[in-house]
Amino acid sequence: MIKKLLFITFLSLLFSCKETPVQTVTSASTLALLEKSKAIQLRAERVEQHMKVWQDSLDRFGSSEKSKVQFKDDEFVNIEELSNFFVLDMKYATEDNFLKKAVYSCAKCFVRGVVAKALINANKDFMEKGYRIKLFDCYRPHSVQKKMWKIFPNPGYVADPKGGSIHNKGAAVDITLTDLQGNQLDMGTDFDHFGKEAHHSYRALSDEVLANRKLLKETMEKHGFSTIRTEWWHYNFKNKKFKIADFKWKCG
């Protein structure tokens, strides 16, 4: 009889025990935490790998053979032959511009040698902060200036070819910034937006846009460039005077 009672008590304890479900729940929670930890670690490794690749790019920038090419200050040079780290979006080689017509035969960015050096140094500064220069327009042959004037003879939008433009001298660039992935930063307006919103003095913009414009302006000024009042994208190289030119580059 006693043995029977002990057996029944044992069975009751066995089937009423709460240990097994608790252990199952704890085990499932632990597995979930482990999986989450692995996912976080994997993301961290990817970020670290990406930053290493970018640092390698910066190191190559400093030791690149291209950056050691010798040229004169007044010589016209192709920025792509000196550095791989710019983003090119040459608007006037496409119909994506206010003229709605391509006026360049192909997309090339030429500037004077001294301007190229300043641009490369400015771009290195931006790269160390996680950005790159995107180029919209560089040297513009005088004959192209005449073509633009013929399409749109408005001095508020196009420089009269009689006096020419700093672009015709190879000492001006139209630019913006991108992030490391090539995504363009918000500057408040599109390139070639001819309205008050594009003026440097216009303040009715988000904090992000104002910060982006400030970063662009202050860094470019640090490297010898100056702005014009009405266009956030336009930068002239200071302290050098060049003559208007009609040098034409070869395509292909």
Short mmCIF file of C-alpha atoms in Angstrom, two decimals:
data_model
loop_
_atom_site.label_atom_id
_atom_site.label_comp_id
_atom_site.label_asym_id
_atom_site.label_seq_id
_atom_site.Cartn_x
_atom_site.Cartn_y
_atom_site.Cartn_z
CA MET A 1 0.00 0.00 0.00
CA ILE A 2 2.81 2.38 0.97
CA LYS A 3 4.68 1.54 -2.23
CA LYS A 4 1.54 2.32 -4.26
CA LEU A 5 1.11 5.70 -2.52
CA LEU A 6 4.75 6.57 -3.11
CA PHE A 7 4.43 5.67 -6.79
CA ILE A 8 1.30 7.85 -7.22
CA THR A 9 3.06 10.76 -5.41
CA PHE A 10 6.06 10.41 -7.68
CA LEU A 11 3.88 10.48 -10.80
CA SER A 12 2.04 13.58 -9.54
CA LEU A 13 5.26 15.41 -8.92
CA LEU A 14 6.60 14.37 -12.29
CA PHE A 15 3.62 15.61 -14.31
CA SER A 16 3.02 18.75 -12.27
CA CYS A 17 6.65 19.90 -12.41
CA LYS A 18 7.12 23.43 -13.89
CA GLU A 19 10.83 22.99 -14.60
CA THR A 20 10.55 21.66 -18.15
CA PRO A 21 8.48 24.52 -19.71
CA VAL A 22 10.61 27.14 -17.93
CA GLN A 23 13.73 25.55 -19.33
CA THR A 24 12.17 25.54 -22.84
CA VAL A 25 11.28 29.25 -22.62
CA THR A 26 14.71 30.12 -21.26
CA SER A 27 16.36 28.15 -24.02
CA ALA A 28 14.32 29.88 -26.73
CA SER A 29 15.13 33.32 -25.29
CA THR A 30 18.80 32.50 -25.14
CA LEU A 31 18.80 31.38 -28.78
CA ALA A 32 17.03 34.58 -29.83
CA LEU A 33 19.60 36.69 -27.98
CA LEU A 34 22.44 34.76 -29.58
CA GLU A 35 20.97 35.26 -33.05
CA LYS A 36 20.53 38.99 -32.40
CA SER A 37 24.09 39.24 -31.13
CA LYS A 38 25.38 37.48 -34.26
CA ALA A 39 23.41 39.87 -36.49
CA ILE A 40 24.82 42.93 -34.67
CA GLN A 41 28.34 41.52 -34.91
CA LEU A 42 27.89 40.87 -38.65
CA ARG A 43 26.70 44.44 -39.25
CA ALA A 44 29.66 45.78 -37.26
CA GLU A 45 32.06 43.67 -39.33
CA ARG A 46 30.50 45.00 -42.55
CA VAL A 47 30.83 48.61 -41.37
CA GLU A 48 34.43 47.96 -40.33
CA GLN A 49 35.16 46.39 -43.70
CA HIS A 50 33.57 49.32 -45.54
CA MET A 51 35.59 51.83 -43.52
CA LYS A 52 38.77 49.86 -44.20
CA VAL A 53 38.07 49.95 -47.94
CA TRP A 54 37.46 53.69 -47.72
CA GLN A 55 40.66 54.22 -45.72
CA ASP A 56 42.55 52.19 -48.31
CA SER A 57 41.10 54.55 -50.92
CA LEU A 58 42.34 57.55 -48.94
CA ASP A 59 45.77 55.95 -48.65
CA ARG A 60 45.84 55.30 -52.40
CA PHE A 61 44.77 58.90 -52.94
CA GLY A 62 47.90 60.06 -51.17
CA SER A 63 50.27 57.67 -52.94
CA SER A 64 48.53 57.47 -56.33
CA GLU A 65 50.74 57.79 -59.41
CA LYS A 66 48.07 60.03 -60.90
CA SER A 67 48.49 62.54 -58.08
CA LYS A 68 52.22 62.73 -58.93
CA VAL A 69 51.71 63.77 -62.57
CA GLN A 70 53.60 66.98 -63.26
CA PHE A 71 51.87 69.87 -65.04
CA LYS A 72 52.04 73.64 -65.22
CA ASP A 73 49.69 75.96 -63.34
CA ASP A 74 48.26 77.46 -66.55
CA GLU A 75 48.02 74.16 -68.44
CA PHE A 76 44.61 72.63 -69.19
CA VAL A 77 44.36 69.23 -67.48
CA ASN A 78 41.70 66.53 -67.40
CA ILE A 79 40.66 66.01 -63.76
CA GLU A 80 39.88 62.32 -64.43
CA GLU A 81 43.51 61.73 -65.45
CA LEU A 82 44.67 63.08 -62.10
CA SER A 83 42.19 61.52 -59.66
CA ASN A 84 39.58 58.77 -59.59
CA PHE A 85 37.81 60.21 -56.58
CA PHE A 86 35.51 62.82 -58.13
CA VAL A 87 31.95 62.12 -59.26
CA LEU A 88 31.25 63.49 -62.74
CA ASP A 89 27.78 64.55 -63.89
CA MET A 90 28.57 66.97 -66.68
CA LYS A 91 25.16 68.50 -67.25
CA TYR A 92 25.91 70.39 -70.47
CA ALA A 93 26.95 67.17 -72.20
CA THR A 94 23.33 66.06 -71.71
CA GLU A 95 19.87 67.54 -72.14
CA ASP A 96 19.42 67.62 -68.35
CA ASN A 97 20.08 71.34 -68.02
CA PHE A 98 18.18 74.61 -68.25
CA LEU A 99 19.02 74.88 -71.97
CA LYS A 100 17.34 71.50 -72.57
CA LYS A 101 20.09 70.79 -75.07
CA ALA A 102 23.56 69.22 -75.01
CA VAL A 103 26.26 71.76 -75.93
CA TYR A 104 29.34 69.60 -75.23
CA SER A 105 30.27 66.74 -77.56
CA CYS A 106 31.20 64.54 -74.59
CA ALA A 107 31.49 64.70 -70.81
CA LYS A 108 34.98 65.89 -69.83
CA CYS A 109 36.15 68.07 -66.96
CA PHE A 110 39.17 70.22 -67.85
CA VAL A 111 40.54 73.01 -65.64
CA ARG A 112 43.82 74.87 -65.32
CA GLY A 113 46.59 72.99 -63.53
CA VAL A 114 46.59 75.14 -60.40
CA VAL A 115 42.80 74.82 -60.15
CA ALA A 116 43.08 71.03 -60.45
CA LYS A 117 45.54 70.91 -57.55
CA ALA A 118 43.20 72.97 -55.38
CA LEU A 119 40.22 70.79 -56.31
CA ILE A 120 42.11 67.60 -55.48
CA ASN A 121 43.13 68.97 -52.09
CA ALA A 122 39.58 70.14 -51.37
CA ASN A 123 38.23 66.74 -52.36
CA LYS A 124 40.66 65.02 -50.01
CA ASP A 125 39.33 67.21 -47.18
CA PHE A 126 35.77 66.23 -48.05
CA MET A 127 36.68 62.55 -48.30
CA GLU A 128 38.11 62.56 -44.78
CA LYS A 129 34.68 63.78 -43.63
CA GLY A 130 32.84 61.13 -45.68
CA TYR A 131 31.95 63.15 -48.80
CA ARG A 132 33.11 63.70 -52.36
CA ILE A 133 32.85 66.49 -54.91
CA LYS A 134 30.42 65.99 -57.76
CA LEU A 135 31.27 68.10 -60.81
CA PHE A 136 28.50 69.59 -62.98
CA ASP A 137 30.61 71.90 -65.16
CA CYS A 138 34.28 72.86 -65.48
CA TYR A 139 36.17 74.61 -68.28
CA ARG A 140 33.81 75.79 -71.01
CA PRO A 141 35.25 76.69 -74.43
CA HIS A 142 34.41 80.22 -75.58
CA SER A 143 32.71 78.82 -78.70
CA VAL A 144 30.37 76.86 -76.39
CA GLN A 145 29.65 80.08 -74.48
CA LYS A 146 28.56 81.63 -77.78
CA LYS A 147 26.38 78.60 -78.49
CA MET A 148 24.72 78.89 -75.07
CA TRP A 149 24.14 82.63 -75.59
CA LYS A 150 22.51 81.94 -78.94
CA ILE A 151 20.12 79.45 -77.32
CA PHE A 152 19.37 81.62 -74.27
CA PRO A 153 20.57 85.25 -74.62
CA ASN A 154 19.76 86.32 -71.07
CA PRO A 155 22.64 87.72 -68.96
CA GLY A 156 20.80 86.65 -65.81
CA TYR A 157 21.30 83.05 -66.84
CA VAL A 158 24.23 82.98 -69.30
CA ALA A 159 27.35 85.17 -69.37
CA ASP A 160 27.54 87.33 -72.49
CA PRO A 161 30.38 85.87 -74.60
CA LYS A 162 31.62 89.40 -75.29
CA GLY A 163 32.96 89.55 -71.76
CA GLY A 164 33.13 85.82 -71.31
CA SER A 165 32.84 83.71 -68.19
CA ILE A 166 35.37 82.47 -65.63
CA HIS A 167 34.38 79.03 -66.96
CA ASN A 168 35.87 80.11 -70.32
CA LYS A 169 39.18 80.68 -68.53
CA GLY A 170 39.30 77.21 -66.93
CA ALA A 171 39.14 78.68 -63.44
CA ALA A 172 35.54 77.98 -62.39
CA VAL A 173 33.59 74.85 -61.49
CA ASP A 174 29.97 74.06 -60.72
CA ILE A 175 29.79 71.43 -57.98
CA THR A 176 27.89 69.77 -55.17
CA LEU A 177 28.65 66.99 -52.66
CA THR A 178 27.75 63.32 -52.42
CA ASP A 179 28.10 60.87 -49.54
CA LEU A 180 30.38 57.82 -49.68
CA GLN A 181 27.80 55.85 -51.65
CA GLY A 182 27.42 58.60 -54.27
CA ASN A 183 24.09 59.89 -52.99
CA GLN A 184 23.80 63.63 -53.58
CA LEU A 185 23.43 65.84 -50.51
CA ASP A 186 20.37 68.06 -50.24
CA MET A 187 21.31 71.63 -51.15
CA GLY A 188 17.78 73.00 -51.20
CA THR A 189 17.51 73.46 -54.97
CA ASP A 190 18.62 71.71 -58.13
CA PHE A 191 21.74 72.78 -59.98
CA ASP A 192 21.03 75.81 -62.21
CA HIS A 193 17.96 76.85 -60.22
CA PHE A 194 17.75 80.54 -61.06
CA GLY A 195 15.74 81.85 -58.14
CA LYS A 196 16.34 83.42 -54.75
CA GLU A 197 16.34 79.96 -53.10
CA ALA A 198 19.77 79.32 -54.71
CA HIS A 199 21.32 82.47 -53.21
CA HIS A 200 23.90 82.09 -50.46
CA SER A 201 22.00 84.61 -48.34
CA TYR A 202 18.69 82.72 -48.54
CA ARG A 203 17.95 81.27 -45.08
CA ALA A 204 14.44 79.80 -45.34
CA LEU A 205 15.89 76.32 -45.63
CA SER A 206 16.17 73.30 -43.35
CA ASP A 207 19.06 73.03 -40.90
CA GLU A 208 20.37 70.11 -42.93
CA VAL A 209 20.48 72.13 -46.16
CA LEU A 210 22.11 75.11 -44.47
CA ALA A 211 24.73 72.82 -42.92
CA ASN A 212 25.44 71.18 -46.30
CA ARG A 213 25.89 74.54 -48.02
CA LYS A 214 28.10 75.78 -45.21
CA LEU A 215 30.30 72.68 -45.41
CA LEU A 216 30.69 73.11 -49.17
CA LYS A 217 31.38 76.84 -49.00
CA GLU A 218 33.81 76.84 -46.07
CA THR A 219 35.86 73.94 -47.40
CA MET A 220 36.10 75.39 -50.90
CA GLU A 221 37.08 78.81 -49.56
CA LYS A 222 39.78 77.12 -47.46
CA HIS A 223 41.33 75.88 -50.71
CA GLY A 224 41.30 79.18 -52.58
CA PHE A 225 37.85 79.33 -54.15
CA SER A 226 35.26 82.10 -53.92
CA THR A 227 31.50 82.14 -54.44
CA ILE A 228 29.12 84.27 -56.42
CA ARG A 229 26.05 85.70 -54.70
CA THR A 230 23.31 83.91 -56.62
CA GLU A 231 24.54 80.31 -57.11
CA TRP A 232 25.42 77.93 -54.27
CA TRP A 233 27.08 75.54 -56.77
CA HIS A 234 29.45 77.99 -58.52
CA TYR A 235 33.08 78.42 -57.38
CA ASN A 236 35.78 80.62 -58.91
CA PHE A 237 39.45 80.03 -58.22
CA LYS A 238 41.02 83.15 -56.73
CA ASN A 239 44.40 84.83 -57.11
CA LYS A 240 45.06 83.66 -60.66
CA LYS A 241 44.18 85.49 -63.86
CA PHE A 242 43.84 83.57 -67.08
CA LYS A 243 42.76 84.57 -70.58
CA ILE A 244 39.55 83.39 -72.21
CA ALA A 245 40.31 80.21 -74.17
CA ASP A 246 38.71 78.07 -76.83
CA PHE A 247 40.70 74.91 -76.25
CA LYS A 248 38.59 71.88 -77.28
CA TRP A 249 39.16 68.42 -75.86
CA LYS A 250 39.04 65.20 -77.82
CA CYS A 251 36.21 62.74 -77.22
CA GLY A 252 36.71 59.01 -76.98
#
